[in-house]
Structure formats: structure tokens, C-alpha cells
PDB file of C-alpha atoms in Angstrom:
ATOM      1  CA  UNK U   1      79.695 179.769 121.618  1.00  0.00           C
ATOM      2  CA  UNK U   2      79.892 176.031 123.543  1.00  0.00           C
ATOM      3  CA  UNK U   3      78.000 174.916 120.707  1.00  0.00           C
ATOM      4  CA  UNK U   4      80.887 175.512 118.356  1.00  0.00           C
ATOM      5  CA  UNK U   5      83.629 174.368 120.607  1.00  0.00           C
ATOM      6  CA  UNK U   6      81.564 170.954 121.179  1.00  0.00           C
ATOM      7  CA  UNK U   7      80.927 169.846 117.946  1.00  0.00           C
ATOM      8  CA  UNK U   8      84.787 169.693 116.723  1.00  0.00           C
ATOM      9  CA  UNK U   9      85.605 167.960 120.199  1.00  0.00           C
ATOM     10  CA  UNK U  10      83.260 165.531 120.015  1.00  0.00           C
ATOM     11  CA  UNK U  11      84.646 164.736 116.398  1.00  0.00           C
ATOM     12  CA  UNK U  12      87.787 164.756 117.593  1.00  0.00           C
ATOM     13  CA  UNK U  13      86.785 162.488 120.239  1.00  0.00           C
ATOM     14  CA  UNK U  14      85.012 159.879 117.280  1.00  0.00           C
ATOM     15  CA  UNK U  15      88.638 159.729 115.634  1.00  0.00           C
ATOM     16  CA  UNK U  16      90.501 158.599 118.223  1.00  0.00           C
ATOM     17  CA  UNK U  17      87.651 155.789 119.034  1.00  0.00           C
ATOM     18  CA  UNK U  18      89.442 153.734 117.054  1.00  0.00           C
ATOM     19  CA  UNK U  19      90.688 150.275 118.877  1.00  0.00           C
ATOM     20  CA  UNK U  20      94.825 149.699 118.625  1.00  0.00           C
ATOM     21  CA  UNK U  21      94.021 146.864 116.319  1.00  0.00           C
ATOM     22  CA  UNK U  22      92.694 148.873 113.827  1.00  0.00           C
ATOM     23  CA  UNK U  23      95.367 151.131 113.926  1.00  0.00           C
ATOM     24  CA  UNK U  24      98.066 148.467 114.016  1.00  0.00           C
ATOM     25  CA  UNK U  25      96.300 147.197 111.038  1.00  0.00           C
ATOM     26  CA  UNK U  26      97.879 149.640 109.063  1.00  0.00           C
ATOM     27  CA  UNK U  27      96.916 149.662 104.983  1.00  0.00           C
ATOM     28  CA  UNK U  28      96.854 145.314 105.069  1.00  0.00           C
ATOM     29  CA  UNK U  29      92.842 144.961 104.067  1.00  0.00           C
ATOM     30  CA  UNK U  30      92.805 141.775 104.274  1.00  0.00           C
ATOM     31  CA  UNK U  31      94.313 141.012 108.086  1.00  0.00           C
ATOM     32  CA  UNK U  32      91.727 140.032 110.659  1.00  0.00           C
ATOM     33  CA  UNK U  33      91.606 141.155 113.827  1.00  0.00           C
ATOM     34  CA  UNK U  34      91.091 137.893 116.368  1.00  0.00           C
ATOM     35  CA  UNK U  35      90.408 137.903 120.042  1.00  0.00           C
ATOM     36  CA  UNK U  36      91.955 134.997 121.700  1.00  0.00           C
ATOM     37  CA  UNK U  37      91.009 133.370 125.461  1.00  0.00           C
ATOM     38  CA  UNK U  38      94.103 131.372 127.489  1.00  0.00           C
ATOM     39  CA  UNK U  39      92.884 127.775 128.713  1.00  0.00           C
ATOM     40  CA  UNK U  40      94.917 126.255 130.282  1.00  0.00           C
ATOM     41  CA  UNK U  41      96.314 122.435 129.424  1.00  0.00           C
ATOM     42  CA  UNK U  42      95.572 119.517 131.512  1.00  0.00           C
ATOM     43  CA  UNK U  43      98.628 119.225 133.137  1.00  0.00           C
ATOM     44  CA  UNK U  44      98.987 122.397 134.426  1.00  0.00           C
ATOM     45  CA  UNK U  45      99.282 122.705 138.527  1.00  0.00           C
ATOM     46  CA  UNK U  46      96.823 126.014 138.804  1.00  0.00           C
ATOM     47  CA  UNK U  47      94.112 124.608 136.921  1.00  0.00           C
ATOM     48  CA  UNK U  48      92.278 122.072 140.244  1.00  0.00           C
ATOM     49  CA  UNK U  49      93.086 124.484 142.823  1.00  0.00           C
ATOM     50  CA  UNK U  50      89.727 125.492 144.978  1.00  0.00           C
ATOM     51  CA  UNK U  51      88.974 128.841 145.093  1.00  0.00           C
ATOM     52  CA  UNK U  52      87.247 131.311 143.104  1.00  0.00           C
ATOM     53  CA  UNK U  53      89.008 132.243 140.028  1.00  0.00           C
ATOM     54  CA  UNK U  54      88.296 135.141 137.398  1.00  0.00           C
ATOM     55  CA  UNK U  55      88.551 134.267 133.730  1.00  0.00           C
ATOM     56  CA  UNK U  56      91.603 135.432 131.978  1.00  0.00           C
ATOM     57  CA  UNK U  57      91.638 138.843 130.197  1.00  0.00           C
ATOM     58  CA  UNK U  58      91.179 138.357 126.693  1.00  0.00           C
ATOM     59  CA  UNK U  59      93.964 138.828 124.290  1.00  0.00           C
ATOM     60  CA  UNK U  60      93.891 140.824 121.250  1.00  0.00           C
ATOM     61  CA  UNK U  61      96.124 139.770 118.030  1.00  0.00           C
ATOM     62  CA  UNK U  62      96.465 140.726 114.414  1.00  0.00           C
ATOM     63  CA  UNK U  63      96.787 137.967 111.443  1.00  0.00           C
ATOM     64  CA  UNK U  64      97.398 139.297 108.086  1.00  0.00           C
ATOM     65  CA  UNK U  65      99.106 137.399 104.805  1.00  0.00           C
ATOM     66  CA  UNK U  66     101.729 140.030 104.264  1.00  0.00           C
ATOM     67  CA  UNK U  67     102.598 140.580 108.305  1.00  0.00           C
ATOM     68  CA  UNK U  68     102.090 137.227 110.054  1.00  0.00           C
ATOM     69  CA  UNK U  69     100.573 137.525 113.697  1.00  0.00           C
ATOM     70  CA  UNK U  70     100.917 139.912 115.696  1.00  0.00           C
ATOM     71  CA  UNK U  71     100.040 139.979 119.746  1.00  0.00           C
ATOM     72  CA  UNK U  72     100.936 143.115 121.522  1.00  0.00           C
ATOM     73  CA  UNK U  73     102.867 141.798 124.929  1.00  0.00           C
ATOM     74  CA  UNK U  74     103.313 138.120 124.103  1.00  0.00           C
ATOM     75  CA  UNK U  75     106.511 136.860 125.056  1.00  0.00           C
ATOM     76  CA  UNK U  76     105.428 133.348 125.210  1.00  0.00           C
ATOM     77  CA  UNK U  77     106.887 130.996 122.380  1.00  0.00           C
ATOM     78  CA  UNK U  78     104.124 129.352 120.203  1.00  0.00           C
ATOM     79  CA  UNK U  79     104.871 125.819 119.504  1.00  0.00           C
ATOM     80  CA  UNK U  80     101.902 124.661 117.501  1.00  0.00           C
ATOM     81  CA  UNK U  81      99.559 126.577 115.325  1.00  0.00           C
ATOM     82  CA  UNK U  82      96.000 124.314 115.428  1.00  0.00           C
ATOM     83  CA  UNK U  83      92.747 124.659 112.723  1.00  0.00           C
ATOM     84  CA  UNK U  84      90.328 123.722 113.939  1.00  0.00           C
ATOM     85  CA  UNK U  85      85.672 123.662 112.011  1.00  0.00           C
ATOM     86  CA  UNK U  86      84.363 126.967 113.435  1.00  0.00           C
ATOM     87  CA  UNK U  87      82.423 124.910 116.357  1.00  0.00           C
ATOM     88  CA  UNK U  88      85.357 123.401 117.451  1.00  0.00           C
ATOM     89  CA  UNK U  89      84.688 120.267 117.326  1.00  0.00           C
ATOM     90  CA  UNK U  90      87.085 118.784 114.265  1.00  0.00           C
ATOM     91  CA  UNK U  91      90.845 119.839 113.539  1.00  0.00           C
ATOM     92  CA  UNK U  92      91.324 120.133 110.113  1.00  0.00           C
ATOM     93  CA  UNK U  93      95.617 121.180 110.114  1.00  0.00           C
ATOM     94  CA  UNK U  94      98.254 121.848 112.599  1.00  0.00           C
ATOM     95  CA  UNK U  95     101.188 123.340 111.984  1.00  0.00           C
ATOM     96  CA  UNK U  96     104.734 123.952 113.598  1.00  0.00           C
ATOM     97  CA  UNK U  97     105.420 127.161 111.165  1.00  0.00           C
ATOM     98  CA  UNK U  98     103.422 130.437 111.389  1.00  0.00           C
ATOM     99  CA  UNK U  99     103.963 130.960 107.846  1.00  0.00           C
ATOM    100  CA  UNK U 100     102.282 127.396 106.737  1.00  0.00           C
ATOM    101  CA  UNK U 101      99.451 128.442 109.256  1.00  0.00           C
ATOM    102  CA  UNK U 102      98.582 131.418 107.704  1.00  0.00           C
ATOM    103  CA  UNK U 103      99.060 130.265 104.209  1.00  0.00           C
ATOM    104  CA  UNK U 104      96.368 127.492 104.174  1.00  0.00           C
ATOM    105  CA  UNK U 105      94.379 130.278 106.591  1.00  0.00           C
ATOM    106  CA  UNK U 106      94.250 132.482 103.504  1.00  0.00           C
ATOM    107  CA  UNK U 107      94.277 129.752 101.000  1.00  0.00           C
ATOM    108  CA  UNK U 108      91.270 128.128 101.949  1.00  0.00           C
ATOM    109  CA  UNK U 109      88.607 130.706 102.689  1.00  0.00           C
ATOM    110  CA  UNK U 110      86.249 129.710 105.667  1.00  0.00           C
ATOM    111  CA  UNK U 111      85.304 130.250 109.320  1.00  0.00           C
ATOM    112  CA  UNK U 112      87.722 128.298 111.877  1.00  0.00           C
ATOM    113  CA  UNK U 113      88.191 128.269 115.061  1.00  0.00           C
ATOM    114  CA  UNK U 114      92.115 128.615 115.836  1.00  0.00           C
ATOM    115  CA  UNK U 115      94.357 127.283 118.584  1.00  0.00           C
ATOM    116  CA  UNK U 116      97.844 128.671 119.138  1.00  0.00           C
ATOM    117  CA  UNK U 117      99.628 126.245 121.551  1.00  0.00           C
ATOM    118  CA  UNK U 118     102.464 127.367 124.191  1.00  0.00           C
ATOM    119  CA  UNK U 119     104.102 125.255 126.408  1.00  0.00           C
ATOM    120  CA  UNK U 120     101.568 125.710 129.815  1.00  0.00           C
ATOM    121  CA  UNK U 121      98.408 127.248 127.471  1.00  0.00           C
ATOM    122  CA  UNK U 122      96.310 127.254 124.608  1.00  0.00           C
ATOM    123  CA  UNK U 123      94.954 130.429 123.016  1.00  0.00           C
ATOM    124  CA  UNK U 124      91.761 129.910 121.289  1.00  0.00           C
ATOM    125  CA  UNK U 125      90.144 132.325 119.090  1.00  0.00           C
ATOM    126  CA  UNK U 126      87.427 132.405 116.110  1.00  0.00           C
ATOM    127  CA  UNK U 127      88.573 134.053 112.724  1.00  0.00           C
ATOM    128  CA  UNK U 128      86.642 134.405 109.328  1.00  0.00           C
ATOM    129  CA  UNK U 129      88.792 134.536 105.525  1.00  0.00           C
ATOM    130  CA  UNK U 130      85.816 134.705 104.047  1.00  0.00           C
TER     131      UNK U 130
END
């Protein structure tokens, strides 16, 4: 009798595995899910202070052609949108406008590493239109 009580619970349990991007995601096949890390910028004051410090959570965002990008609890205003060769090493476009971002994102098929710029931070994040 356990036996047949565990085997739809553990299905059950399989469905709702899935991560809140891929729910978010919605029926948009062709948005990527990125995961983004906060450095700071040079000038900030927290950045030289001694002391241990943890690294910052990582944040979790959706970019998609027909929905633009979404981060769940970003209230921060992003003033730049950065391309950037996937090692990071070479910006190939910045933009001002999250729509000319993601157009030349989808545009031009290829592995880049992305930089969203705020005010105090940079978000930096891989991403693949292949």
C-alpha cells in the first residue's frame, strides 16, 4: 500500500522541481535564462574595507526577444547594457536602451559575456544565442 502512495508523490514532487525561471519563462523558446554576479565599481566606499566578506548571492534574470529582461526583485535602474567576447576580455557594443541590447543579442548569434551597469554595481553574467 506505501508503494502506491510513493510513487505518485514522488512524481508529484519531480513536477514541481522546476526552478522559477523556467516557469517565468512561460511559452518564449527562445529566452535564456542568465545568472548574474554584483561587482562592485571602483569607486565604491565598501569595496577596501578589511574584514572578511562573503560573495554576493547570485542573481537570477530572464532575457527573451519578445519580453525584454526580466530580474525578480531588482529595483535598481540599469544605465548601461555592456557586450562583452565570452572571456571577457573585449567589448564588442554598449548600449543605453534594453531594446537595442537585446536586438543585436538575438541578431548576432554567439556566446558573450554581458554587463548590466547601475549606478554603484555591475552585474555580470554569461549568455549563449546560439
Amino acid at each position: 500500500m506505501k508503494r502506491i502512495l510513493i510513487l505518485p508523490l514522488f512524481i508529484a514532487m519531480m513536477f514541481m522541481a522546476l526552478s522559477p525561471a523556467e516557469v517565468s519563462a512561460g511559452d518564449d523558446s527562445s529566452s535564456n535564462d542568465v545568472t548574474l554576479k554584483k561587482k562592485f565599481k571602483k569607486n565604491n566606499v565598501y569595496e577596501n574595507k578589511p574584514g572578511g566578506r562573503a560573495p554576493a548571492r547570485p542573481i537570477f534574470c530572464t532575457i527573451s526577444p519578445t519580453n525584454g529582461i526580466y530580474i525578480p526583485d531588482f529595483t535598481d535602474e540599469i544605465i548601461a547594457y555592456e557586450i562583452w567576447n565570452d572571456s571577457n576580455d573585449s567589448r564588442i557594443a554598449s548600449f543605453s536602451e534594453e531594446s537595442a541590447f537585446i536586438n543585436y543579442l538575438y541578431s548576432n548569434p554567439d556566446n558573450y559575456c554581458i554587463q548590466l551597469l547601475t549606478s554603484d554595481y555591475i552585474l555580470i553574467g554569461y549568455l549563449s544565442t546560439l
